[in-house]
CSV table of N, CA, C and O in Angstrom, one decimal:
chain,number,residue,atom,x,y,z
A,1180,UNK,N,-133.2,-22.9,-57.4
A,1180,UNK,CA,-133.2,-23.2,-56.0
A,1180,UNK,C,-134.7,-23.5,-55.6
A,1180,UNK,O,-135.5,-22.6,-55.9
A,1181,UNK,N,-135.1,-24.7,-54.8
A,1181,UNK,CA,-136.4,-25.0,-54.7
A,1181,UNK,C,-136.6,-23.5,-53.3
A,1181,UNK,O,-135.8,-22.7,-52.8
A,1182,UNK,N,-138.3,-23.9,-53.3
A,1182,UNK,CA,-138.8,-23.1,-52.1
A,1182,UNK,C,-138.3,-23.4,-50.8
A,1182,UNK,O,-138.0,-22.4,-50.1
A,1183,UNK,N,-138.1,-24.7,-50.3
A,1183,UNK,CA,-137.3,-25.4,-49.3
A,1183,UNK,C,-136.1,-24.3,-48.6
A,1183,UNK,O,-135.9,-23.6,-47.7
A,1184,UNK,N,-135.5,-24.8,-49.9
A,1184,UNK,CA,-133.7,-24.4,-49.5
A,1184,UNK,C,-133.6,-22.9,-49.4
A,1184,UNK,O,-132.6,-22.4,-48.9
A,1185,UNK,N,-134.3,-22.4,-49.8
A,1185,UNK,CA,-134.6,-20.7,-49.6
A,1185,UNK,C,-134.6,-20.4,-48.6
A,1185,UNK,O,-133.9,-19.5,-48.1
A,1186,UNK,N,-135.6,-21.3,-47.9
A,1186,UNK,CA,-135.9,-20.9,-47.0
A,1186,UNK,C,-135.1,-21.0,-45.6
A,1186,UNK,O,-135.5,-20.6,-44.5
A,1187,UNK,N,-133.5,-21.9,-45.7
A,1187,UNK,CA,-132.7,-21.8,-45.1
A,1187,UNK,C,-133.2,-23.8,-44.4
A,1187,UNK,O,-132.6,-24.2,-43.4
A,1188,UNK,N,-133.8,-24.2,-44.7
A,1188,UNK,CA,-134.2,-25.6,-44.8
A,1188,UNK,C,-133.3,-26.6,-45.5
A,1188,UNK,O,-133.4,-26.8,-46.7
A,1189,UNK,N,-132.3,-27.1,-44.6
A,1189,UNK,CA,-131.4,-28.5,-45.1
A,1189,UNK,C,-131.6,-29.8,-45.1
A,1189,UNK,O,-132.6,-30.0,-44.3
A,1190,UNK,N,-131.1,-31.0,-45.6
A,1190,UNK,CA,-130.9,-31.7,-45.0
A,1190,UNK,C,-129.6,-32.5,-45.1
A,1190,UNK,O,-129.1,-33.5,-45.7
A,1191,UNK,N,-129.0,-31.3,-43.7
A,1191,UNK,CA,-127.5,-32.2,-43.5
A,1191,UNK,C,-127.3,-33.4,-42.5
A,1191,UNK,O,-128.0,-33.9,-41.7
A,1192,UNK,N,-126.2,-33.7,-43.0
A,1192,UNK,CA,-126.0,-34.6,-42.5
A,1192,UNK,C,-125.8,-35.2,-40.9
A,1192,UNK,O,-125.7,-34.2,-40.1
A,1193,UNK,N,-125.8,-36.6,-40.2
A,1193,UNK,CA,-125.2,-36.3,-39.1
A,1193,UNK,C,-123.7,-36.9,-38.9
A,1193,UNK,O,-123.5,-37.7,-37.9
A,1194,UNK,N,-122.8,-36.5,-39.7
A,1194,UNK,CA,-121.6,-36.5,-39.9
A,1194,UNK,C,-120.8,-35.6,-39.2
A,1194,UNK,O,-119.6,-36.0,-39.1
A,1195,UNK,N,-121.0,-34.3,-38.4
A,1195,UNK,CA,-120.3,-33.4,-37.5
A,1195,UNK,C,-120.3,-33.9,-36.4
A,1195,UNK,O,-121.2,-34.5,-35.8
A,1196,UNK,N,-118.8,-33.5,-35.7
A,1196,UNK,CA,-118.3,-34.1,-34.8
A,1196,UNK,C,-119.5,-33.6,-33.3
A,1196,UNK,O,-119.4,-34.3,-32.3
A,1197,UNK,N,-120.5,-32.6,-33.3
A,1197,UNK,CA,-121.3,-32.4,-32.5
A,1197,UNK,C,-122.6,-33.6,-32.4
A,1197,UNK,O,-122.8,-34.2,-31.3
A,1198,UNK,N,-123.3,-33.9,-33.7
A,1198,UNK,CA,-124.0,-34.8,-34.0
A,1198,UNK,C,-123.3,-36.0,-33.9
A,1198,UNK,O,-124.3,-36.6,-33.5
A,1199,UNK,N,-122.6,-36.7,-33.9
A,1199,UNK,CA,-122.1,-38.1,-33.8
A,1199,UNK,C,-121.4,-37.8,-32.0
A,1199,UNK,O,-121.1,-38.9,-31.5
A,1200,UNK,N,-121.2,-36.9,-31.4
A,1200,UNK,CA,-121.2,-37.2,-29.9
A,1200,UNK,C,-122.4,-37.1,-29.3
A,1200,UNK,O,-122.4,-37.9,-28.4
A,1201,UNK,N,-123.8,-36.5,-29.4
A,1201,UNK,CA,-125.0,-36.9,-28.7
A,1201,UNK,C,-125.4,-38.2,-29.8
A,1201,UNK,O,-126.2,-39.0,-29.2
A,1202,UNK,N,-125.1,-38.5,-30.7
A,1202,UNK,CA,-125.7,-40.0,-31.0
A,1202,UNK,C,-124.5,-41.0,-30.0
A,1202,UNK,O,-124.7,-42.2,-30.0
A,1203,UNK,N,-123.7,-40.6,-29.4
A,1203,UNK,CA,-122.7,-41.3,-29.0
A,1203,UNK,C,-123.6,-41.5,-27.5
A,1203,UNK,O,-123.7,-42.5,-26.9
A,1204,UNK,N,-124.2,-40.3,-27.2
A,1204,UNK,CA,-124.9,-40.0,-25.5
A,1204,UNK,C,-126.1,-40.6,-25.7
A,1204,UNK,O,-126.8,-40.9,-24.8
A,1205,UNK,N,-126.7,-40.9,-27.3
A,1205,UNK,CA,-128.1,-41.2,-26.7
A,1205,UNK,C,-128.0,-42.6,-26.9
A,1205,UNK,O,-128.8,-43.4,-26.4
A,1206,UNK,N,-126.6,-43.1,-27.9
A,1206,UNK,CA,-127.0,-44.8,-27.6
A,1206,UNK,C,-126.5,-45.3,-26.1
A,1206,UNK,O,-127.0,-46.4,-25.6
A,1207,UNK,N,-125.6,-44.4,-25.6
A,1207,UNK,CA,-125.3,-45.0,-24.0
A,1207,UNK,C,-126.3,-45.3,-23.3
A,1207,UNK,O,-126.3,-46.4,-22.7
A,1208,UNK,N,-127.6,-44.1,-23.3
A,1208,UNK,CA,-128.3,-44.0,-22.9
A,1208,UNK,C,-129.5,-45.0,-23.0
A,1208,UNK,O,-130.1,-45.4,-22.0
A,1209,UNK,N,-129.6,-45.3,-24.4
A,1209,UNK,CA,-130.4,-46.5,-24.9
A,1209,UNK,C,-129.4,-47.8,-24.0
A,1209,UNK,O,-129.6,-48.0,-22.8
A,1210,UNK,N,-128.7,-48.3,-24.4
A,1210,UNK,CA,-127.8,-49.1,-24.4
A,1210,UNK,C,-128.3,-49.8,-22.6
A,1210,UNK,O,-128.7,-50.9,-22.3
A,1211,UNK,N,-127.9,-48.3,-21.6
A,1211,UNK,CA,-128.4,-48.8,-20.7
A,1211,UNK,C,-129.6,-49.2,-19.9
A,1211,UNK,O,-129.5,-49.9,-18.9
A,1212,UNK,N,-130.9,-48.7,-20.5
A,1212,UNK,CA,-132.2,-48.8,-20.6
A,1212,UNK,C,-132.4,-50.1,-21.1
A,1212,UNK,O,-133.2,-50.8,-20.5
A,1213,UNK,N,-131.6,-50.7,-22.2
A,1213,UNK,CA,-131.6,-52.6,-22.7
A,1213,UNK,C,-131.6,-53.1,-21.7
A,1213,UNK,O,-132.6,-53.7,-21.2
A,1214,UNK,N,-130.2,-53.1,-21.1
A,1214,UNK,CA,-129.6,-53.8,-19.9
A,1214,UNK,C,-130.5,-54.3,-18.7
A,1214,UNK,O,-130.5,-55.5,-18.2
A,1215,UNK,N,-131.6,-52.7,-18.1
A,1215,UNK,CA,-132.1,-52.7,-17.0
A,1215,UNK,C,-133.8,-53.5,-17.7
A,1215,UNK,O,-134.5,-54.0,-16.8
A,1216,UNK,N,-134.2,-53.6,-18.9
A,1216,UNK,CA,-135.1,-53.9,-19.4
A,1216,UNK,C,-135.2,-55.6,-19.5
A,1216,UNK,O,-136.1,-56.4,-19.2
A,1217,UNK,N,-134.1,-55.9,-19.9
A,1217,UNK,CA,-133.5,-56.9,-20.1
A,1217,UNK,C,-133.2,-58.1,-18.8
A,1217,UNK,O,-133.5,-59.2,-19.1
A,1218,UNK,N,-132.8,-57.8,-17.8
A,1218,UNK,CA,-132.7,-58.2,-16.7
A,1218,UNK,C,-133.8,-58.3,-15.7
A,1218,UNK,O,-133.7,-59.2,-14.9
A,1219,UNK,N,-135.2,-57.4,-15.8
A,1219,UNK,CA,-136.2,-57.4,-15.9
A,1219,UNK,C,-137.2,-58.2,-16.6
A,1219,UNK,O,-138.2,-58.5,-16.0
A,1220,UNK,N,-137.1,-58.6,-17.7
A,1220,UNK,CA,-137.8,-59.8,-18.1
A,1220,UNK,C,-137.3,-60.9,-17.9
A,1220,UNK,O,-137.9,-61.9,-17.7
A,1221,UNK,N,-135.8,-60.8,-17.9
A,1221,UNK,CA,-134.9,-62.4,-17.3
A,1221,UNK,C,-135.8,-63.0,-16.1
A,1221,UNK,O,-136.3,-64.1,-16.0
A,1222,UNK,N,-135.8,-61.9,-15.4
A,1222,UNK,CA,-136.6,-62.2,-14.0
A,1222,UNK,C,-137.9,-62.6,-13.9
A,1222,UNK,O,-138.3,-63.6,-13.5
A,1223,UNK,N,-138.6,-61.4,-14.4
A,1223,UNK,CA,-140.0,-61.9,-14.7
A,1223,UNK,C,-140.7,-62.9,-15.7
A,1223,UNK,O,-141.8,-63.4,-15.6
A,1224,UNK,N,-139.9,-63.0,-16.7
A,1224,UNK,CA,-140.5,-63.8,-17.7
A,1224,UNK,C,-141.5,-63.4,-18.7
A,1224,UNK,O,-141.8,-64.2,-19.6
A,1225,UNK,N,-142.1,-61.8,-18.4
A,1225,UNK,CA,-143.1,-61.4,-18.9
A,1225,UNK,C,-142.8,-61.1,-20.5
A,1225,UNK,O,-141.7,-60.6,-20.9
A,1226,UNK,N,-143.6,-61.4,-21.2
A,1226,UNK,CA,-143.2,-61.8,-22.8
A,1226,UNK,C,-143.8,-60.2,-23.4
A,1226,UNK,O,-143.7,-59.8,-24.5
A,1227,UNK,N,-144.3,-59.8,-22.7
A,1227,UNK,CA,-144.4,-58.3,-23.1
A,1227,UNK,C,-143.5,-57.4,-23.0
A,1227,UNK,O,-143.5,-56.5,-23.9
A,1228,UNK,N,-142.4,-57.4,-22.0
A,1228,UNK,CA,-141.2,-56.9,-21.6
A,1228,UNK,C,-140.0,-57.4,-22.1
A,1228,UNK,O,-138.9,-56.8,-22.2
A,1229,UNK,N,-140.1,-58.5,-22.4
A,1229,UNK,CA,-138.8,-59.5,-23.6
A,1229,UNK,C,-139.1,-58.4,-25.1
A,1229,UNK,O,-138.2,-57.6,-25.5
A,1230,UNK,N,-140.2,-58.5,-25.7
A,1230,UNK,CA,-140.5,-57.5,-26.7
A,1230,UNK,C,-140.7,-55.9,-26.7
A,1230,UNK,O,-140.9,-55.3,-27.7
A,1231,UNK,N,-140.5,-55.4,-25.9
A,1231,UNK,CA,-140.0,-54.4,-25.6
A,1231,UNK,C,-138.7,-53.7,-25.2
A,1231,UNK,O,-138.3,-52.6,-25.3
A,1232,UNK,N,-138.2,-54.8,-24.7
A,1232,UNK,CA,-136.6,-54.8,-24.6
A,1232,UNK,C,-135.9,-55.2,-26.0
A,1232,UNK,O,-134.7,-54.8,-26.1
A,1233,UNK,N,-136.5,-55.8,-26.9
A,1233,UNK,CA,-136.0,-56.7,-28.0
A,1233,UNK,C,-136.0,-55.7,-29.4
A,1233,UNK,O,-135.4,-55.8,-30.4
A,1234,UNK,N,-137.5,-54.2,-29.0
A,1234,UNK,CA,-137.5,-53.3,-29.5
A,1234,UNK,C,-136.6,-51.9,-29.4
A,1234,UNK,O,-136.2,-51.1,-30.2
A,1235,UNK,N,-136.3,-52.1,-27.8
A,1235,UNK,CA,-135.8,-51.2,-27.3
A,1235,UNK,C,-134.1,-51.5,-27.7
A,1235,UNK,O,-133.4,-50.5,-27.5
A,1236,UNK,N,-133.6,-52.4,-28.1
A,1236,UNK,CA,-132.2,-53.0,-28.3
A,1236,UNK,C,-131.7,-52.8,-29.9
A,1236,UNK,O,-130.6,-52.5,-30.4
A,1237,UNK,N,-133.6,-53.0,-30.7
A,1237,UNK,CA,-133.5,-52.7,-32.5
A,1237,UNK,C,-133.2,-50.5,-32.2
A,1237,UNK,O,-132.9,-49.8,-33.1
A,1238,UNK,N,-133.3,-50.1,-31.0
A,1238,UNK,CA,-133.6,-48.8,-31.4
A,1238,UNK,C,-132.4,-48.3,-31.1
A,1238,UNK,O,-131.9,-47.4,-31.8
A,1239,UNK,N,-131.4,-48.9,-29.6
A,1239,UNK,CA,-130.0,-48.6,-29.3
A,1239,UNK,C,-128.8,-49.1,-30.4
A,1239,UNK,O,-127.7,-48.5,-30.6
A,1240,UNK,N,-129.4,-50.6,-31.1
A,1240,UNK,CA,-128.5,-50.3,-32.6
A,1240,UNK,C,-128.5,-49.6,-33.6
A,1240,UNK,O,-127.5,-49.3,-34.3
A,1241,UNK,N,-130.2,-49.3,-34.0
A,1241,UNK,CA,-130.1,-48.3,-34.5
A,1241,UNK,C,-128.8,-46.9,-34.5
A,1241,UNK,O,-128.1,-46.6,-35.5
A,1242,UNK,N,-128.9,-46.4,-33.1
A,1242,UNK,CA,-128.3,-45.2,-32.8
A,1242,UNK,C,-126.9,-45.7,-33.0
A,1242,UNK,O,-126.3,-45.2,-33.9
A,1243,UNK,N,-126.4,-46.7,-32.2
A,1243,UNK,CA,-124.7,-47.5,-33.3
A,1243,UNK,C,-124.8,-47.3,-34.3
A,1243,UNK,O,-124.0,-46.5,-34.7
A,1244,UNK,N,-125.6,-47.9,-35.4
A,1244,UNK,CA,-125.4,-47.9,-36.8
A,1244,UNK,C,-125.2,-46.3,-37.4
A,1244,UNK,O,-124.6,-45.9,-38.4
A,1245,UNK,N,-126.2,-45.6,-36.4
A,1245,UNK,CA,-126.2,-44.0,-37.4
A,1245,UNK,C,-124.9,-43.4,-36.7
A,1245,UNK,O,-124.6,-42.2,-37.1
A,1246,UNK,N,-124.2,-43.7,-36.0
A,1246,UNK,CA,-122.7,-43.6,-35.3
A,1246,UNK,C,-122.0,-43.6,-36.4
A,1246,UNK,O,-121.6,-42.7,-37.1
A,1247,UNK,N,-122.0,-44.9,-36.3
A,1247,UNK,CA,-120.9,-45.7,-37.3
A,1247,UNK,C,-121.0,-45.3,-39.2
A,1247,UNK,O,-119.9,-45.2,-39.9
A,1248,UNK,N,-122.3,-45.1,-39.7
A,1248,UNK,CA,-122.0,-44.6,-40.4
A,1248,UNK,C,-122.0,-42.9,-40.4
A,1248,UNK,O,-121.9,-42.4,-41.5
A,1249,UNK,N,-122.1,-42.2,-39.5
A,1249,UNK,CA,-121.9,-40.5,-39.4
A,1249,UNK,C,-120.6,-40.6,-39.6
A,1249,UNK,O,-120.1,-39.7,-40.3
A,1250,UNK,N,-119.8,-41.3,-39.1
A,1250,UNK,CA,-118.2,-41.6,-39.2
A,1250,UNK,C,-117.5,-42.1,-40.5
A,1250,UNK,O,-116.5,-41.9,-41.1
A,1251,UNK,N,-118.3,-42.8,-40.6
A,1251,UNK,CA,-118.1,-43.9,-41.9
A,1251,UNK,C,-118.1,-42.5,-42.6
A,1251,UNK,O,-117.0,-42.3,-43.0
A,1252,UNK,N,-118.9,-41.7,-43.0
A,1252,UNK,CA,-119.4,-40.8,-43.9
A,1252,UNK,C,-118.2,-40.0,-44.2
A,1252,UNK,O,-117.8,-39.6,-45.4
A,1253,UNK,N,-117.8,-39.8,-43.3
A,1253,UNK,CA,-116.4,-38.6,-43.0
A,1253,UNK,C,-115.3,-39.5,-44.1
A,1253,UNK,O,-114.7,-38.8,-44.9
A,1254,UNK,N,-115.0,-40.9,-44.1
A,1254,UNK,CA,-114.0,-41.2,-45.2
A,1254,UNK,C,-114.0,-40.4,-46.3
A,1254,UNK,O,-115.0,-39.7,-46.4
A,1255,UNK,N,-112.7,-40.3,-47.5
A,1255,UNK,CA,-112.4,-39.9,-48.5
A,1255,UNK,C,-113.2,-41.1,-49.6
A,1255,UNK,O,-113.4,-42.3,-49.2
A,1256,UNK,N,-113.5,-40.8,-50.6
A,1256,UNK,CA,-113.6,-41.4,-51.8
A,1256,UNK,C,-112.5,-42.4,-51.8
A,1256,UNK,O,-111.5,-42.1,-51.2
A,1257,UNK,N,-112.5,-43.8,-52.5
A,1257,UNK,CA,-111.3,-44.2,-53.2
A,1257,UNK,C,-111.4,-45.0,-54.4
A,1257,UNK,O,-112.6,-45.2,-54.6
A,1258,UNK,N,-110.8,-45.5,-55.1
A,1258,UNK,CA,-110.4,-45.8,-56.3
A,1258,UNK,C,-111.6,-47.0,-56.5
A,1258,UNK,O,-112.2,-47.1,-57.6
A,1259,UNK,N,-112.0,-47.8,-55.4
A,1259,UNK,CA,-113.0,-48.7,-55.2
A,1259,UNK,C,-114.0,-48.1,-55.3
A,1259,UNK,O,-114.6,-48.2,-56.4
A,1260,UNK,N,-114.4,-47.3,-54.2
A,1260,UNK,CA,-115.4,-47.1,-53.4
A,1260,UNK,C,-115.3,-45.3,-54.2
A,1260,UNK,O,-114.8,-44.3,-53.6
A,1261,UNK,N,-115.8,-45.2,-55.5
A,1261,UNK,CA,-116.3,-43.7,-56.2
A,1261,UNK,C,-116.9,-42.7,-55.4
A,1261,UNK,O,-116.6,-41.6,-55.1
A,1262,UNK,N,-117.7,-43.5,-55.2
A,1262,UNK,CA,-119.3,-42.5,-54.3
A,1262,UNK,C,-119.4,-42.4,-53.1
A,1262,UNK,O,-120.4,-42.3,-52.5
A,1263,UNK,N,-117.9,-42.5,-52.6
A,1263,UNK,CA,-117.8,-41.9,-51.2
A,1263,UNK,C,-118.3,-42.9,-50.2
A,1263,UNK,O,-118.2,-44.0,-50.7
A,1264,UNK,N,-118.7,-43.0,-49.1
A,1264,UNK,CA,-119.2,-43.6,-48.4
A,1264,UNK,C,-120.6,-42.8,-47.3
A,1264,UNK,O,-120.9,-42.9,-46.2
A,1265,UNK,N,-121.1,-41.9,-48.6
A,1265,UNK,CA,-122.1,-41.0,-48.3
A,1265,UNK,C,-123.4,-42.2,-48.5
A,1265,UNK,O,-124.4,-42.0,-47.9
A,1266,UNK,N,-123.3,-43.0,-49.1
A,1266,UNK,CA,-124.6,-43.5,-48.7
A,1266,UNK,C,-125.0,-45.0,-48.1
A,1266,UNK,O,-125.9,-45.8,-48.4
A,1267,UNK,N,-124.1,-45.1,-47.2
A,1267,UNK,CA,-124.0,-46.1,-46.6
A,1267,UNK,C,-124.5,-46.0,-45.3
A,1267,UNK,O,-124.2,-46.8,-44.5
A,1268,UNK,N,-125.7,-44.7,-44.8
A,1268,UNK,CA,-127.0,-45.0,-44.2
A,1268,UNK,C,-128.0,-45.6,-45.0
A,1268,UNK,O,-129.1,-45.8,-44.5
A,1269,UNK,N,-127.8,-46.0,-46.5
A,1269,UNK,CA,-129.2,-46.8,-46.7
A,1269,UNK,C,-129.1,-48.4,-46.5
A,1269,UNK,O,-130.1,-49.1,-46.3
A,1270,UNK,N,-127.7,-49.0,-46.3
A,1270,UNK,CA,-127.3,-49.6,-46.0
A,1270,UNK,C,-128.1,-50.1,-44.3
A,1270,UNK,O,-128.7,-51.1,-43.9
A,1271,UNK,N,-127.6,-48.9,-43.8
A,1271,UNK,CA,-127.9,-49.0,-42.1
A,1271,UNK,C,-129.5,-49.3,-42.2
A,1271,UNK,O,-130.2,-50.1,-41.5
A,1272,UNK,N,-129.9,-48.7,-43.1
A,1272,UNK,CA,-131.3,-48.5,-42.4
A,1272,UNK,C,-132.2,-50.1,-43.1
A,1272,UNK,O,-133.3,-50.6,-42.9
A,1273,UNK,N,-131.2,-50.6,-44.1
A,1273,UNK,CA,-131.9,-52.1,-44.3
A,1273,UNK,C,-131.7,-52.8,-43.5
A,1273,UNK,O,-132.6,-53.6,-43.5
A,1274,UNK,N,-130.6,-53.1,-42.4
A,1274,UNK,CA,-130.2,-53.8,-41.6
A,1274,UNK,C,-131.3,-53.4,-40.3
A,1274,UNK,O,-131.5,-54.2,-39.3
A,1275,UNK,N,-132.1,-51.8,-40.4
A,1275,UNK,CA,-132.6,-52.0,-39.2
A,1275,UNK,C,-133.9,-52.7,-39.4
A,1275,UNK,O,-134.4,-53.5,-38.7
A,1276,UNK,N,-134.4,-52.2,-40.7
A,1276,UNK,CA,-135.6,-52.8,-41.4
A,1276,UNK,C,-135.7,-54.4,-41.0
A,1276,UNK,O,-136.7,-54.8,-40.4
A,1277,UNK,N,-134.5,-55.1,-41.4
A,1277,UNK,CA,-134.3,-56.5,-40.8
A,1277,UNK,C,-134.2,-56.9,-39.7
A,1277,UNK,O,-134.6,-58.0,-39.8
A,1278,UNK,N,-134.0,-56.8,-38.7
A,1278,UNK,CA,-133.9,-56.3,-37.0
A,1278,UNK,C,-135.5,-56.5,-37.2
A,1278,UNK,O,-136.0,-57.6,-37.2
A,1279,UNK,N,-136.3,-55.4,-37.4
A,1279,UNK,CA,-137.4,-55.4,-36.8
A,1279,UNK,C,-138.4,-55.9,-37.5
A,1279,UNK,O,-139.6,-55.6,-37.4
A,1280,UNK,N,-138.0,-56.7,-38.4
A,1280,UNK,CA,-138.6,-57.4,-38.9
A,1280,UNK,C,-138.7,-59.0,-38.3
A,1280,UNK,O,-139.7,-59.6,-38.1
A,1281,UNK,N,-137.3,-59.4,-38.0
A,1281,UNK,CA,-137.1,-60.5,-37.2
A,1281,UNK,C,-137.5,-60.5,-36.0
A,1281,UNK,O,-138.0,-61.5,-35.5
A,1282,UNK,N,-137.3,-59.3,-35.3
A,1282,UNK,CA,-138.4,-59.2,-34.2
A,1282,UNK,C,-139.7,-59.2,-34.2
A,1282,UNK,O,-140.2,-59.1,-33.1
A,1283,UNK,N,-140.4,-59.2,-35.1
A,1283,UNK,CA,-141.8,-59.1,-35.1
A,1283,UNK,C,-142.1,-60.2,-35.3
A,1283,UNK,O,-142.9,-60.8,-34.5
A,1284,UNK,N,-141.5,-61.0,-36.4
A,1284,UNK,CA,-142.0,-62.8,-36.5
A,1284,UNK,C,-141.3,-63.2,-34.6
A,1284,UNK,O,-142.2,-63.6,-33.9
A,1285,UNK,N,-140.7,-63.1,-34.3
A,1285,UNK,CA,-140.2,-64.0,-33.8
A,1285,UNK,C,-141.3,-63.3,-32.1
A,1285,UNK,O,-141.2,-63.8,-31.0
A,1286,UNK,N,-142.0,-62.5,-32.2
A,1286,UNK,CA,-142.5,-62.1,-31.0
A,1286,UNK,C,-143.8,-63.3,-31.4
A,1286,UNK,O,-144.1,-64.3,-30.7
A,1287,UNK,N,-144.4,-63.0,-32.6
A,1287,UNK,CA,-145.9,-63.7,-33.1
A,1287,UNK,C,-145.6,-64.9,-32.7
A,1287,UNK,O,-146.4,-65.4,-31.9
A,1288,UNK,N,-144.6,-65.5,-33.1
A,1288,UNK,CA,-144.1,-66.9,-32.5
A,1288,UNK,C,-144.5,-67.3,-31.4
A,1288,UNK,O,-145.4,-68.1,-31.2
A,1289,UNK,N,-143.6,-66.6,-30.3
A,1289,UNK,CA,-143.8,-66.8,-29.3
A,1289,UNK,C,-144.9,-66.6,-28.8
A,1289,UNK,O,-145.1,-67.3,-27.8
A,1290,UNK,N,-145.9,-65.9,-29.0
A,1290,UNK,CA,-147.2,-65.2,-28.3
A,1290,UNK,C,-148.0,-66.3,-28.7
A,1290,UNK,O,-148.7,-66.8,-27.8
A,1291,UNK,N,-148.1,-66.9,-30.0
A,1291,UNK,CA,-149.1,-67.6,-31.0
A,1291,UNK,C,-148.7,-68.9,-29.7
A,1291,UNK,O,-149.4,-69.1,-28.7
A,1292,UNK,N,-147.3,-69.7,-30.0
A,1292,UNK,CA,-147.2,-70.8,-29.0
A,1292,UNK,C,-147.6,-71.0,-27.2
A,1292,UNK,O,-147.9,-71.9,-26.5
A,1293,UNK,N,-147.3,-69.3,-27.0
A,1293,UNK,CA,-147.5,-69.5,-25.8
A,1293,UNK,C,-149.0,-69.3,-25.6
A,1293,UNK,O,-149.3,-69.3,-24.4
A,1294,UNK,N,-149.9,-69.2,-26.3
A,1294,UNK,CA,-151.3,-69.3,-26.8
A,1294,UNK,C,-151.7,-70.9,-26.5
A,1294,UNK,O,-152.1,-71.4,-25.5
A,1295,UNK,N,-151.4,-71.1,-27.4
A,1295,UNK,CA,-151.1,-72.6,-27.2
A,1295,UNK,C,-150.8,-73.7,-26.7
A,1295,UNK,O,-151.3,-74.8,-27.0
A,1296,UNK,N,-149.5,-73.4,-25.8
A,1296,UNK,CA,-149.0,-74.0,-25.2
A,1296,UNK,C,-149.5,-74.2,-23.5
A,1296,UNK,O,-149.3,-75.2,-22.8
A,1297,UNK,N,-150.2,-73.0,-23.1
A,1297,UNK,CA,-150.5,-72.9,-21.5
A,1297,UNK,C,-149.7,-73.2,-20.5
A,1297,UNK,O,-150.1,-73.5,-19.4
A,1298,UNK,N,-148.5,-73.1,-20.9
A,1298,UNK,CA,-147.6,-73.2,-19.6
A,1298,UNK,C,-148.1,-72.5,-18.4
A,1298,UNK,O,-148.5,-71.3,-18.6
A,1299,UNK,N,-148.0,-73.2,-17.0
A,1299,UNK,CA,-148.8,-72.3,-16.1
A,1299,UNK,C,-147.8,-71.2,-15.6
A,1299,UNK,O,-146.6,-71.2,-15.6
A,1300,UNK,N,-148.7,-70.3,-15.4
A,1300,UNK,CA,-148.0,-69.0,-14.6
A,1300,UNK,C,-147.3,-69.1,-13.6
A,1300,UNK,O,-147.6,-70.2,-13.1
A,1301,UNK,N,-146.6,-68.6,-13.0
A,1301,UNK,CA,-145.8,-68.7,-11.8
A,1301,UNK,C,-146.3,-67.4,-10.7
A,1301,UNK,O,-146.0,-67.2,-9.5
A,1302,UNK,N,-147.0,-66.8,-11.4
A,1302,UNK,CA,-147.7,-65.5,-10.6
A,1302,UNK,C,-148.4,-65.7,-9.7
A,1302,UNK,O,-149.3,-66.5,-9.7
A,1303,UNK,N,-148.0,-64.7,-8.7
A,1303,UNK,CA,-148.7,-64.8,-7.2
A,1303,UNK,C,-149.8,-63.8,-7.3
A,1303,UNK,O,-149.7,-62.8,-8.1
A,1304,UNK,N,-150.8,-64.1,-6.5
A,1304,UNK,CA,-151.8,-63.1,-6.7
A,1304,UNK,C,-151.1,-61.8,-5.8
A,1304,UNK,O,-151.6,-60.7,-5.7
């Protein structure tokens, strides 16, 4: 038994029906933070708040994905699928890896062109 586990130090999962209802409260939470974030750059246009919202949206699916697979996790083994469906958060976490990755090119993009480009401001003093 390592020093860790001795010491009453786990790492369980978030597969219990307690943990998969506040991941349930904090993606609402996120979820509606996108929305008001979102509608706020519609408006303003401000390209700092499009990427912040675009981050804030990689972080509310995040909290879906670790939903979906805390549930996912709960399946039985089957004749396919041997190893359970215990490790189908590494799964989640490549898809977030990709998310924020595509968010990152695609922010430079825009910043680098709008660099470039000088479209005038619409801003009032």
């Amino acid at each position: 038994m390592s020093a860790e586990s001795s010491r009453g130090h786990s790492h369980s999962s978030l597969s219990g029906s307690g943990s998969r209802r506040r991941l349930a409260i904090a993606f609402a939470i996120a979820a509606i933070i996108v929305l008001a974030q979102a509608v706020g750059a519609v408006l303003t246009g401000n390209l700092a708040l499009l990427t912040d919202t675009a981050h804030a949206l990689v972080d509310a699916s995040g909290l879906l994905v670790a939903f979906i697979a805390a549930t996912a996790m709960l399946r039985p083994a089957t004749g396919k699928r041997t190893w359970d469906f215990a490790r189908i958060e590494v799964v989640a976490a490549l898809g977030q890896a990709t998310l924020l990755l595509a968010m990152g090119i695609y922010t430079a993009v825009e910043g680098i062109a709008r660099l470039y480009l000088r479209t005038g401001c619409s801003c009032r003093p």
